[in-house]
Amino acid sequence: PPTPTGDAQNAQDALLVGADPEAVRLLDRSLRGLAAALAAESRPLPVVYAAWLSHGDLHLQLAQPAGKPPAPWRPGQDQTFWMLSRADAERYGDTETAAPYPGLVSLGTMDDSRLLLNLEAVPGIVSLSGRASDRAAVFASVAAELATSGWSDRMTITVVGFGEDLTALAPNRLRHLDGIEALIETMEAETRQRRGALGAAGHDSVLTGRTGPAQHTRWAPHLVLLAAQPSAEDAVKLAELAADASRLGIGYLVGTETDDLPGAAWEMQITHESKLLAPLLGLELNAQLLPAAQQRAVVELFAQVDPERDPDGPTTTPPFLVDVSEQGRPAVYARLVGPYEIIGLDTPEGDRSILLQEALALLLMHREGVHPRVLAAGLWPRGVTEDVRDALIERLRAWLGTDPDGSSRMRADADGRLILAESVVSDLDVLRSLYHEATQGRGVDNRAVRGRLLTDALGLVRGPLLEDRPKDRYGWLSHEIIDAQLPLLVADIGLALSAFHLEKDRAEKAIEALEAALKTAPTDERLWNELLRATHATGDPERLRARAADLLSRSGARGLPPRTEALLDELLPTWREGVAAAG
């Protein structure tokens, strides 16, 4: 995506400082692991009203006692709580089990604990009262988190009375309706459909249809966020719809100016001091909010990302282009694509060496600049004092040194963001620049130049990003978009170089380029399809048959993608006979 600026860049900084990808990963794996364990014991999922995250431990608040939890879960403070320690959660791996509680959403914190309410499990409406602007900040926060949460699969979020611009966060998940009338009409139809589907499937609730062999997208939650005050008549209709909603996987959060909304099972209030109160539940939280200004900035940040990739190459200029000629040698060169290596600087002495190298890697991946708060959040995710942070920045500045004109190789811009000089370059910068020059620069009209630039680019790829990084460091890399972009970029380079060779019927050279790209992007369907075409171009049917068999063995139980199957039908019509014989 293009480099954000202004409010969008400030929003990115705030998100990077506040991000906790490790907590999201543990929550997701823990919930899916619980669902898998219960399914293995042929036990249903319990109804969960809320989850508490406290010092890394996870506490689930059940609607009613559900017996002894499966190991490593254990009983909590009473029979309606199940608890999992962080140490036990870290032992969970990835699983194909469907997300059991995708309706969980953060409401705020109390002391050192974070509360997540399961909106789809509440037996009725959750009402929210308070000033309109304060309510709007709660609704925006809930919508934004549901749209992007990492512990869910598919879901529908319908927003009414606010948030039309928020659909940019997840166009396939979040939709906006113009008014309550359209909402009631939509939900009446969906409620009828879900009741019928549950009855036909023989399930008493969506929870029994969400796990095990009965998994199906129809059991995905539908969460309704209605910020506008409903009329008395509409409020009664909503209450009727919500009466059976939790069984159907539908949840309602409704804004109100009063404290007596019909059908409200849980009543909450947001105060002007950003406190979220639920007296009947004994809750007083520091509310999680997304005020209007920050909402606009977050939307701008997401809207800048174009989800449609151009198969013919990039449409935007990389954020930092380097001189790829012999005259463009940098003063400091860092190799990030593969094992980390720094050329042009002495290795720092002592314990500070690891931190300084990590800080440099973070700055190299953000040529637009990194605010000291973001840098500190990445290097010290559990927090650090400003004096320790500032001391490291000064050591980093001294380590990087100065250019021949005396200027520092790291400076601060007007907003305080740390920016590297153009004399400090990474192989990632060179990789992007070579591909840009080959496809949008000199290589466009000069075939020989294009081939040389693409070959040089692919030669830079030595493995995954920061391949040998310490396991207990670089946690910030898990929410860097470059970690997902790099395989796509390498695949684009491999495809372009393959096409370059196939233009001159050099099938072997094309295969060599594609196989090199597959080492970094092993699951890219485009590379495999082009590899099939290049192998077909060799005129050796046995070699193509072997390539197809290799691809089939890699595809596993999911089978081949439809486009790949269609391509094999075209290039090797007998390939299915080989599959049948092997079966």
Coordinates of C-alpha atoms in Angstrom, one line a residue:
P1 CA 0.0 0.0 0.0
P2 CA 1.1 3.6 -0.4
T3 CA 2.9 5.2 2.5
P4 CA 0.3 6.9 4.8
T5 CA 0.6 10.6 5.6
G6 CA -1.0 13.1 8.0
D7 CA -3.8 11.8 10.2
A8 CA -3.5 8.3 8.6
Q9 CA 0.1 8.1 9.5
N10 CA -0.7 9.1 13.1
A11 CA -3.4 6.4 13.2
Q12 CA -0.8 3.9 12.0
D13 CA 1.6 4.9 14.7
A14 CA -1.2 4.6 17.3
L15 CA -2.2 1.1 16.0
L16 CA 1.5 -0.1 16.0
V17 CA 2.0 1.2 19.6
G18 CA -1.2 -0.4 20.9
A19 CA -1.1 -3.6 18.8
D20 CA -0.7 -6.9 20.7
P21 CA -0.6 -9.6 18.0
E22 CA 0.7 -12.2 20.4
A23 CA -2.4 -11.8 22.7
V24 CA -4.7 -12.0 19.6
R25 CA -2.9 -15.2 18.4
L26 CA -3.2 -16.8 21.8
L27 CA -6.8 -15.9 22.2
D28 CA -7.6 -17.3 18.7
R29 CA -5.7 -20.6 19.2
S30 CA -7.1 -21.0 22.8
L31 CA -10.7 -20.7 21.7
R32 CA -10.3 -23.0 18.6
G33 CA -8.3 -25.5 20.8
L34 CA -11.2 -25.6 23.3
A35 CA -13.7 -26.2 20.5
A36 CA -11.6 -29.0 19.1
A37 CA -11.2 -30.6 22.5
L38 CA -14.9 -30.5 23.2
A39 CA -15.7 -31.9 19.8
A40 CA -13.2 -34.8 20.4
E41 CA -15.2 -35.6 23.6
S42 CA -18.6 -35.2 21.7
R43 CA -19.5 -32.4 24.0
P44 CA -21.3 -29.2 22.9
L45 CA -19.8 -25.7 23.2
P46 CA -21.0 -24.0 26.3
V47 CA -22.7 -20.6 25.9
V48 CA -20.1 -17.9 26.8
Y49 CA -21.3 -14.5 27.8
A50 CA -17.9 -12.9 28.2
A51 CA -14.1 -13.4 28.3
W52 CA -11.6 -11.7 30.6
L53 CA -7.9 -11.4 29.6
S54 CA -5.8 -10.9 32.7
H55 CA -2.0 -10.9 32.7
G56 CA -2.1 -13.3 29.7
D57 CA -4.6 -15.7 31.4
L58 CA -8.0 -16.3 29.8
H59 CA -11.2 -16.6 31.8
L60 CA -14.4 -17.5 30.1
Q61 CA -17.7 -16.6 31.8
L62 CA -20.3 -19.2 31.0
A63 CA -24.1 -18.7 30.9
Q64 CA -24.5 -21.7 33.2
P65 CA -22.3 -24.5 34.6
A66 CA -21.0 -26.9 31.9
G67 CA -19.1 -29.5 33.9
K68 CA -15.4 -30.1 34.0
P69 CA -13.5 -28.2 31.2
P70 CA -11.2 -30.3 28.9
A71 CA -7.5 -30.1 29.7
P72 CA -5.5 -27.9 29.8
W73 CA -8.5 -25.7 30.8
R74 CA -9.5 -25.8 34.4
P75 CA -12.3 -24.5 36.6
G76 CA -12.2 -20.9 37.5
Q77 CA -13.5 -19.0 40.6
D78 CA -16.8 -20.8 40.4
Q79 CA -18.8 -23.3 38.3
T80 CA -19.6 -20.7 35.6
F81 CA -15.9 -19.9 34.8
W82 CA -13.3 -21.8 32.8
M83 CA -9.7 -20.7 33.0
L84 CA -6.6 -21.2 30.8
S85 CA -3.2 -20.0 31.9
R86 CA -0.9 -18.2 29.4
A87 CA 1.7 -21.0 29.7
D88 CA -0.9 -23.6 28.7
A89 CA -2.3 -21.3 25.9
E90 CA 1.2 -21.1 24.4
R91 CA 1.2 -24.8 23.8
Y92 CA -1.7 -24.6 21.4
G93 CA -1.0 -24.8 17.7
D94 CA -3.0 -23.9 14.7
T95 CA -6.1 -25.9 14.0
E96 CA -8.7 -26.1 11.3
T97 CA -11.6 -25.9 13.8
A98 CA -14.1 -23.1 13.2
A99 CA -13.9 -20.1 15.5
P100 CA -16.4 -20.9 18.3
Y101 CA -17.0 -17.4 19.7
P102 CA -16.4 -14.9 16.8
G103 CA -18.8 -12.4 18.5
L104 CA -16.4 -11.5 21.3
V105 CA -15.5 -7.8 21.2
S106 CA -13.5 -5.6 23.6
L107 CA -15.5 -3.2 25.7
G108 CA -12.8 -1.9 28.0
T109 CA -10.5 -2.6 30.9
M110 CA -10.8 -2.8 34.7
D111 CA -7.6 -2.8 36.7
D112 CA -5.3 -4.9 34.6
S113 CA -8.0 -7.0 32.9
R114 CA -9.7 -6.6 29.6
L115 CA -13.4 -7.6 29.1
L116 CA -14.6 -9.0 25.8
L117 CA -18.4 -9.3 25.6
N118 CA -19.9 -12.1 23.4
L119 CA -22.5 -10.0 21.6
E120 CA -24.2 -13.0 19.9
A121 CA -24.7 -14.9 23.2
V122 CA -26.7 -12.2 25.1
P123 CA -30.3 -13.4 25.6
G124 CA -31.8 -10.2 24.2
I125 CA -30.6 -6.7 23.4
V126 CA -27.5 -5.0 24.8
S127 CA -28.5 -1.3 25.3
L128 CA -26.1 1.6 25.5
S129 CA -27.1 4.9 26.9
G130 CA -25.2 8.2 27.3
R131 CA -24.4 11.3 25.3
A132 CA -24.7 10.7 21.5
S133 CA -21.0 11.5 20.8
D134 CA -19.8 9.2 23.6
R135 CA -22.1 6.4 22.3
A136 CA -20.8 6.9 18.8
A137 CA -17.2 6.4 20.0
V138 CA -18.2 3.1 21.6
F139 CA -20.1 1.9 18.5
A140 CA -17.2 2.8 16.2
S141 CA -14.8 0.9 18.4
V142 CA -17.0 -2.2 18.4
A143 CA -17.6 -2.1 14.7
A144 CA -13.9 -1.6 13.9
E145 CA -12.8 -4.5 16.1
L146 CA -15.5 -6.9 14.9
A147 CA -14.6 -6.0 11.3
T148 CA -10.9 -6.9 11.8
S149 CA -10.8 -9.3 14.7
G150 CA -8.3 -12.2 14.5
W151 CA -10.4 -14.7 16.5
S152 CA -13.2 -15.0 14.0
D153 CA -13.9 -16.5 10.6
R154 CA -16.9 -15.3 8.7
M155 CA -19.5 -12.9 10.0
T156 CA -21.9 -10.1 9.0
I157 CA -21.9 -6.8 10.8
T158 CA -24.8 -4.5 10.0
V159 CA -24.4 -0.9 11.2
V160 CA -27.3 1.6 11.3
G161 CA -27.2 5.3 12.2
F162 CA -23.4 5.6 12.0
G163 CA -20.3 4.2 10.3
E164 CA -21.1 4.3 6.6
D165 CA -17.4 5.0 6.0
L166 CA -16.3 2.1 8.3
T167 CA -17.2 -0.4 5.5
A168 CA -13.7 0.3 4.1
L169 CA -12.2 -1.7 6.9
A170 CA -13.8 -4.9 5.7
P171 CA -16.2 -4.5 2.7
N172 CA -17.0 -8.3 2.7
R173 CA -17.9 -8.3 6.4
L174 CA -19.4 -4.9 7.3
R175 CA -22.5 -3.3 5.7
H176 CA -24.4 -0.1 6.3
L177 CA -28.2 0.3 6.2
D178 CA -29.9 3.6 5.8
G179 CA -32.5 3.3 8.5
I180 CA -34.3 1.2 11.1
E181 CA -37.1 0.3 8.7
A182 CA -34.6 -1.4 6.3
L183 CA -33.0 -3.1 9.3
I184 CA -36.2 -4.6 10.7
E185 CA -37.2 -5.9 7.3
T186 CA -33.8 -7.5 6.8
M187 CA -33.7 -9.1 10.2
E188 CA -37.2 -10.4 10.1
A189 CA -36.3 -12.3 6.9
E190 CA -33.0 -13.6 8.3
T191 CA -34.5 -14.6 11.6
R192 CA -37.1 -16.8 9.8
Q193 CA -34.4 -18.3 7.6
R194 CA -32.1 -19.2 10.5
R195 CA -34.9 -20.7 12.5
G196 CA -35.8 -22.9 9.5
A197 CA -32.2 -23.9 8.8
L198 CA -31.6 -24.9 12.5
G199 CA -34.8 -26.9 12.5
A200 CA -33.9 -28.7 9.3
A201 CA -30.4 -29.5 10.5
G202 CA -31.7 -30.8 13.9
H203 CA -29.7 -28.3 15.9
D204 CA -31.0 -26.4 18.9
S205 CA -28.5 -23.5 18.6
V206 CA -25.8 -22.2 16.3
L207 CA -23.2 -23.5 18.7
T208 CA -24.0 -27.1 18.0
G209 CA -23.8 -26.3 14.3
R210 CA -20.5 -24.4 14.4
T211 CA -18.2 -27.3 15.3
G212 CA -17.5 -30.8 14.2
P213 CA -18.9 -32.3 11.0
A214 CA -21.8 -29.8 11.0
Q215 CA -19.6 -26.8 10.3
H216 CA -21.2 -24.5 7.7
T217 CA -21.1 -20.8 6.9
R218 CA -24.8 -20.4 7.7
W219 CA -23.8 -20.6 11.4
A220 CA -21.6 -17.5 11.1
P221 CA -22.8 -14.7 13.5
H222 CA -24.8 -11.6 12.4
L223 CA -24.2 -8.7 14.7
V224 CA -26.4 -5.6 14.5
L225 CA -25.1 -2.3 15.8
L226 CA -27.9 0.3 15.9
A227 CA -26.7 3.7 17.1
A228 CA -30.0 5.5 16.4
Q229 CA -32.7 5.7 19.0
P230 CA -35.6 3.4 17.8
S231 CA -39.2 4.6 18.1
A232 CA -41.4 2.9 20.6
E233 CA -43.0 0.8 17.9
D234 CA -39.6 -0.2 16.4
A235 CA -38.2 -0.9 19.8
V236 CA -40.9 -3.5 20.4
K237 CA -40.2 -5.1 17.1
L238 CA -36.5 -5.3 17.8
A239 CA -37.2 -6.8 21.2
E240 CA -39.3 -9.5 19.6
L241 CA -36.6 -10.3 17.1
A242 CA -33.9 -10.4 19.8
A243 CA -35.9 -12.7 22.1
D244 CA -34.6 -15.8 20.2
A245 CA -31.5 -14.1 18.7
S246 CA -28.8 -15.8 20.9
R247 CA -29.9 -19.2 19.8
L248 CA -29.7 -18.1 16.2
G249 CA -26.3 -16.5 16.3
I250 CA -27.6 -12.9 16.0
G251 CA -26.6 -10.1 18.4
Y252 CA -28.0 -6.6 18.9
L253 CA -26.3 -3.6 20.4
V254 CA -28.7 -0.7 20.4
G255 CA -28.2 3.0 21.4
T256 CA -30.8 4.6 23.6
E257 CA -31.4 8.0 25.2
T258 CA -33.3 6.3 28.1
D259 CA -32.8 3.5 30.5
D260 CA -35.9 1.5 29.7
L261 CA -35.4 0.0 26.2
P262 CA -37.8 -2.9 25.7
G263 CA -36.0 -6.3 25.4
A264 CA -32.7 -5.0 26.9
A265 CA -31.0 -8.0 28.7
W266 CA -27.9 -6.1 29.5
E267 CA -28.0 -2.3 30.1
M268 CA -24.8 -0.3 29.8
Q269 CA -24.0 3.4 30.0
I270 CA -21.0 5.4 28.7
T271 CA -20.1 8.5 30.7
H272 CA -18.5 11.7 29.6
E273 CA -15.4 10.5 31.6
S274 CA -15.1 7.4 29.2
K275 CA -16.3 5.0 31.9
L276 CA -18.5 2.1 30.7
L277 CA -21.0 1.2 33.5
A278 CA -23.2 -1.8 33.8
P279 CA -24.5 -1.6 37.4
L280 CA -26.5 -4.9 37.3
L281 CA -23.4 -6.7 36.2
G282 CA -21.2 -4.9 38.6
L283 CA -19.0 -3.5 35.9
E284 CA -17.1 -0.2 35.7
L285 CA -14.7 -0.2 32.8
N286 CA -12.3 2.2 31.2
A287 CA -14.1 2.1 27.9
Q288 CA -12.4 1.3 24.6
L289 CA -13.4 4.1 22.3
L290 CA -12.8 5.2 18.7
P291 CA -13.7 8.9 18.6
A292 CA -14.7 10.7 15.4
A293 CA -11.3 12.1 14.6
Q294 CA -9.5 8.8 15.1
Q295 CA -12.3 7.0 13.2
R296 CA -11.7 9.2 10.1
A297 CA -7.9 8.6 10.3
V298 CA -8.3 4.8 10.6
V299 CA -10.7 4.8 7.7
E300 CA -8.3 6.8 5.6
L301 CA -5.5 4.4 6.5
F302 CA -7.5 1.4 5.4
A303 CA -9.0 3.1 2.3
Q304 CA -5.5 3.8 1.0
V305 CA -5.0 0.0 0.5
D306 CA -6.2 -1.2 -2.9
P307 CA -7.4 -4.8 -2.5
E308 CA -7.3 -5.4 -6.2
R309 CA -3.8 -6.4 -7.4
D310 CA -2.8 -5.7 -11.0
P311 CA -1.5 -9.0 -12.4
D312 CA 0.7 -7.0 -14.9
G313 CA 2.7 -5.3 -12.2
P314 CA 2.6 -2.6 -9.6
T315 CA 0.7 0.5 -10.1
T316 CA 2.4 2.6 -7.4
T317 CA 5.9 3.8 -7.0
P318 CA 7.8 2.2 -4.0
P319 CA 8.1 4.5 -1.0
F320 CA 11.9 4.6 -1.5
L321 CA 13.7 4.2 -4.8
V322 CA 17.5 3.6 -4.8
D323 CA 20.1 4.1 -7.5
V324 CA 20.6 0.5 -8.8
S325 CA 23.6 1.5 -11.0
E326 CA 27.2 0.9 -10.1
Q327 CA 27.4 4.5 -8.9
G328 CA 24.6 4.0 -6.4
R329 CA 26.6 2.1 -3.7
P330 CA 25.2 3.0 -0.2
A331 CA 27.3 3.8 2.8
V332 CA 25.4 1.2 4.9
Y333 CA 23.8 -1.8 3.4
A334 CA 21.6 -4.2 5.3
R335 CA 20.5 -7.6 4.0
L336 CA 17.0 -8.4 5.4
V337 CA 15.7 -10.9 2.8
G338 CA 17.2 -14.1 4.3
P339 CA 19.7 -14.0 7.2
Y340 CA 20.2 -10.5 8.6
E341 CA 23.6 -9.0 7.7
I342 CA 24.8 -5.4 8.0
I343 CA 27.6 -4.1 5.7
G344 CA 29.4 -0.8 6.3
L345 CA 29.1 -0.7 10.1
D346 CA 31.1 -2.2 12.9
T347 CA 29.2 -4.6 15.1
P348 CA 28.2 -2.9 18.4
E349 CA 29.7 -4.3 21.5
G350 CA 27.8 -5.8 24.4
D351 CA 24.2 -6.5 25.1
R352 CA 23.1 -3.4 23.1
S353 CA 24.1 -4.9 19.8
I354 CA 20.9 -7.0 19.5
L355 CA 18.6 -4.0 20.2
L356 CA 20.5 -1.7 17.9
Q357 CA 20.3 -4.1 15.0
E358 CA 16.6 -4.7 15.6
A359 CA 15.9 -1.0 15.7
L360 CA 17.7 -0.5 12.4
A361 CA 15.6 -3.3 10.8
L362 CA 12.4 -1.6 12.0
L363 CA 13.5 1.8 10.6
L364 CA 14.5 0.2 7.2
M365 CA 11.0 -1.3 6.8
H366 CA 9.5 2.1 7.4
R367 CA 11.3 4.6 5.2
E368 CA 8.5 7.1 5.9
G369 CA 9.8 7.3 9.5
V370 CA 9.1 5.8 12.8
H371 CA 7.9 7.7 15.9
P372 CA 10.0 7.0 19.0
R373 CA 6.8 5.7 20.7
V374 CA 6.3 3.2 17.9
L375 CA 10.0 2.2 18.1
A376 CA 9.8 1.6 21.8
A377 CA 6.6 -0.4 21.5
G378 CA 8.3 -2.7 19.0
L379 CA 11.5 -3.2 20.9
W380 CA 9.9 -3.3 24.4
P381 CA 6.4 -4.6 24.0
R382 CA 6.0 -4.8 27.8
G383 CA 6.9 -1.1 28.2
V384 CA 10.0 1.0 28.9
T385 CA 10.8 4.4 30.4
E386 CA 11.5 7.3 28.1
D387 CA 15.0 7.8 29.3
V388 CA 15.9 4.2 28.3
R389 CA 14.2 4.7 24.9
D390 CA 16.0 8.0 24.3
A391 CA 19.3 6.6 25.3
L392 CA 19.0 3.8 22.7
I393 CA 18.0 6.3 20.0
E394 CA 21.2 8.3 20.7
R395 CA 23.3 5.1 20.6
L396 CA 21.6 4.2 17.3
R397 CA 22.4 7.7 15.9
A398 CA 26.0 7.4 17.0
W399 CA 26.4 3.9 15.6
L400 CA 25.0 4.9 12.1
G401 CA 27.4 7.8 12.0
T402 CA 27.4 10.6 9.5
D403 CA 27.7 11.1 5.8
P404 CA 30.7 12.8 4.2
D405 CA 28.9 16.2 4.4
G406 CA 28.6 15.8 8.2
S407 CA 24.9 15.1 8.3
S408 CA 23.6 12.4 10.5
R409 CA 22.4 9.2 8.9
M410 CA 19.3 9.3 11.1
R411 CA 17.3 12.4 11.6
A412 CA 14.0 13.4 13.1
D413 CA 11.3 15.1 11.0
A414 CA 8.9 17.9 12.2
D415 CA 6.7 15.4 13.9
G416 CA 9.6 13.7 15.7
R417 CA 9.6 10.6 13.5
L418 CA 13.1 9.0 13.0
I419 CA 14.1 8.8 9.3
L420 CA 17.1 7.1 7.8
A421 CA 19.3 8.9 5.3
E422 CA 19.3 7.8 1.6
S423 CA 22.8 6.4 2.2
V424 CA 21.4 3.7 4.4
V425 CA 19.8 1.0 2.2
S426 CA 18.4 -2.5 2.5
D427 CA 18.2 -5.3 0.0
L428 CA 14.4 -4.9 0.3
D429 CA 14.8 -1.3 -1.0
V430 CA 16.9 -2.6 -3.9
L431 CA 14.5 -5.5 -4.6
R432 CA 11.6 -3.1 -5.0
S433 CA 13.6 -0.6 -7.0
L434 CA 14.9 -3.3 -9.5
Y435 CA 11.4 -4.6 -10.1
H436 CA 10.0 -1.0 -10.5
E437 CA 12.8 -0.2 -12.9
A438 CA 12.2 -3.4 -14.9
T439 CA 8.4 -3.0 -15.2
Q440 CA 7.9 0.7 -15.1
G441 CA 11.3 2.3 -15.9
R442 CA 14.1 1.6 -18.3
G443 CA 13.1 -2.1 -18.7
V444 CA 9.8 -1.3 -20.4
D445 CA 11.3 -0.3 -23.7
N446 CA 14.6 -2.3 -23.5
R447 CA 14.2 -6.1 -23.3
A448 CA 17.9 -6.7 -22.4
V449 CA 17.7 -4.3 -19.5
R450 CA 14.5 -5.8 -18.3
G451 CA 15.9 -9.3 -18.2
R452 CA 19.1 -8.2 -16.4
L453 CA 17.1 -6.2 -13.8
L454 CA 14.7 -9.1 -13.1
T455 CA 17.5 -11.6 -12.8
D456 CA 19.4 -9.3 -10.4
A457 CA 16.2 -8.9 -8.3
L458 CA 15.5 -12.6 -8.0
G459 CA 19.1 -13.2 -7.1
L460 CA 18.7 -11.0 -4.0
V461 CA 16.1 -13.3 -2.5
R462 CA 18.0 -15.6 -0.1
G463 CA 15.0 -16.7 2.1
P464 CA 12.3 -15.4 4.4
L465 CA 12.4 -12.0 5.9
L466 CA 15.0 -11.9 8.7
E467 CA 15.3 -15.6 8.6
D468 CA 17.7 -16.1 11.5
R469 CA 16.2 -13.6 13.9
P470 CA 16.1 -14.6 17.6
K471 CA 12.9 -16.3 18.6
D472 CA 12.3 -14.0 21.5
R473 CA 12.8 -10.8 19.5
Y474 CA 11.2 -9.0 16.5
G475 CA 7.6 -9.6 17.8
W476 CA 6.6 -6.5 15.9
L477 CA 7.3 -8.2 12.6
S478 CA 4.1 -10.3 13.0
H479 CA 1.9 -7.3 12.3
E480 CA 4.1 -5.8 9.5
I481 CA 2.4 -5.9 6.2
I482 CA 5.8 -6.5 4.4
D483 CA 5.8 -10.0 5.9
A484 CA 2.8 -10.8 3.6
Q485 CA 4.0 -8.5 0.8
L486 CA 7.4 -10.1 0.3
P487 CA 6.2 -13.4 -1.1
L488 CA 3.8 -11.6 -3.4
L489 CA 6.6 -9.3 -4.7
V490 CA 8.9 -12.3 -5.2
A491 CA 6.2 -14.2 -7.1
D492 CA 5.6 -11.1 -9.3
I493 CA 9.4 -11.0 -10.1
G494 CA 9.4 -14.8 -10.8
L495 CA 6.4 -14.5 -13.1
A496 CA 7.9 -11.5 -15.0
L497 CA 11.2 -13.3 -15.5
S498 CA 9.5 -16.5 -16.6
A499 CA 7.5 -14.5 -19.2
F500 CA 10.7 -12.9 -20.3
H501 CA 12.3 -16.2 -21.0
L502 CA 9.3 -17.8 -22.6
E503 CA 9.1 -15.0 -25.1
K504 CA 12.3 -16.6 -26.6
D505 CA 11.2 -20.2 -26.0
R506 CA 13.6 -20.7 -23.2
A507 CA 11.5 -23.0 -21.1
E508 CA 14.3 -24.3 -18.9
K509 CA 15.3 -20.7 -17.9
A510 CA 11.6 -20.0 -17.2
I511 CA 11.3 -23.1 -15.0
E512 CA 14.5 -22.1 -13.1
A513 CA 13.0 -18.6 -12.3
L514 CA 9.7 -20.0 -11.1
E515 CA 11.3 -22.6 -8.9
A516 CA 13.5 -19.9 -7.4
A517 CA 10.4 -17.8 -6.6
L518 CA 8.6 -20.8 -5.2
K519 CA 11.2 -21.1 -2.4
T520 CA 9.8 -17.8 -0.9
A521 CA 6.2 -18.0 -2.2
P522 CA 5.5 -21.8 -2.1
T523 CA 1.7 -21.5 -2.0
D524 CA 1.3 -18.9 -4.8
E525 CA -1.2 -20.5 -7.2
R526 CA 0.1 -18.2 -10.1
L527 CA 3.6 -19.6 -9.8
W528 CA 2.4 -23.2 -9.9
N529 CA 0.2 -22.6 -12.9
E530 CA 3.0 -20.9 -14.8
L531 CA 5.3 -23.7 -13.9
L532 CA 2.9 -26.1 -15.4
R533 CA 2.8 -24.0 -18.6
A534 CA 6.6 -23.8 -18.7
T535 CA 7.0 -27.5 -18.2
H536 CA 4.4 -28.1 -21.0
A537 CA 6.6 -25.9 -23.2
T538 CA 9.5 -28.4 -22.9
G539 CA 7.5 -30.9 -24.9
D540 CA 8.1 -33.6 -22.3
P541 CA 4.7 -35.1 -21.2
E542 CA 6.3 -37.4 -18.6
R543 CA 7.9 -34.4 -17.0
L544 CA 4.6 -32.6 -17.0
R545 CA 2.9 -35.6 -15.5
A546 CA 5.5 -35.7 -12.7
R547 CA 5.0 -32.0 -12.1
A548 CA 1.2 -32.5 -11.8
A549 CA 1.7 -35.4 -9.4
D550 CA 4.0 -33.3 -7.2
L551 CA 1.5 -30.5 -7.2
L552 CA -1.3 -32.9 -6.2
S553 CA 0.7 -34.3 -3.3
R554 CA 1.3 -30.8 -2.0
S555 CA -2.4 -29.8 -2.3
G556 CA -3.5 -32.2 0.5
A557 CA -7.1 -32.9 1.4
R558 CA -8.3 -29.5 0.0
G559 CA -7.4 -30.6 -3.6
L560 CA -6.3 -28.4 -6.4
P561 CA -7.8 -24.9 -7.0
P562 CA -10.4 -24.8 -9.8
R563 CA -8.1 -22.8 -12.1
T564 CA -5.3 -25.2 -11.7
E565 CA -7.6 -28.1 -12.4
A566 CA -8.9 -26.4 -15.6
L567 CA -5.3 -25.7 -16.7
L568 CA -4.3 -29.4 -16.2
D569 CA -7.4 -30.4 -18.2
E570 CA -6.1 -28.2 -21.0
L571 CA -2.4 -29.2 -20.8
L572 CA -2.7 -32.8 -19.7
P573 CA -6.2 -34.2 -20.3
T574 CA -5.2 -37.6 -18.8
W575 CA -4.1 -36.3 -15.4
R576 CA -7.3 -37.4 -13.6
E577 CA -6.6 -41.0 -14.7
G578 CA -3.3 -40.9 -12.8
V579 CA -5.1 -39.6 -9.7
A580 CA -7.7 -42.4 -9.9
A581 CA -4.9 -45.0 -10.3
A582 CA -3.0 -43.6 -7.3
G583 CA -6.2 -43.6 -5.2

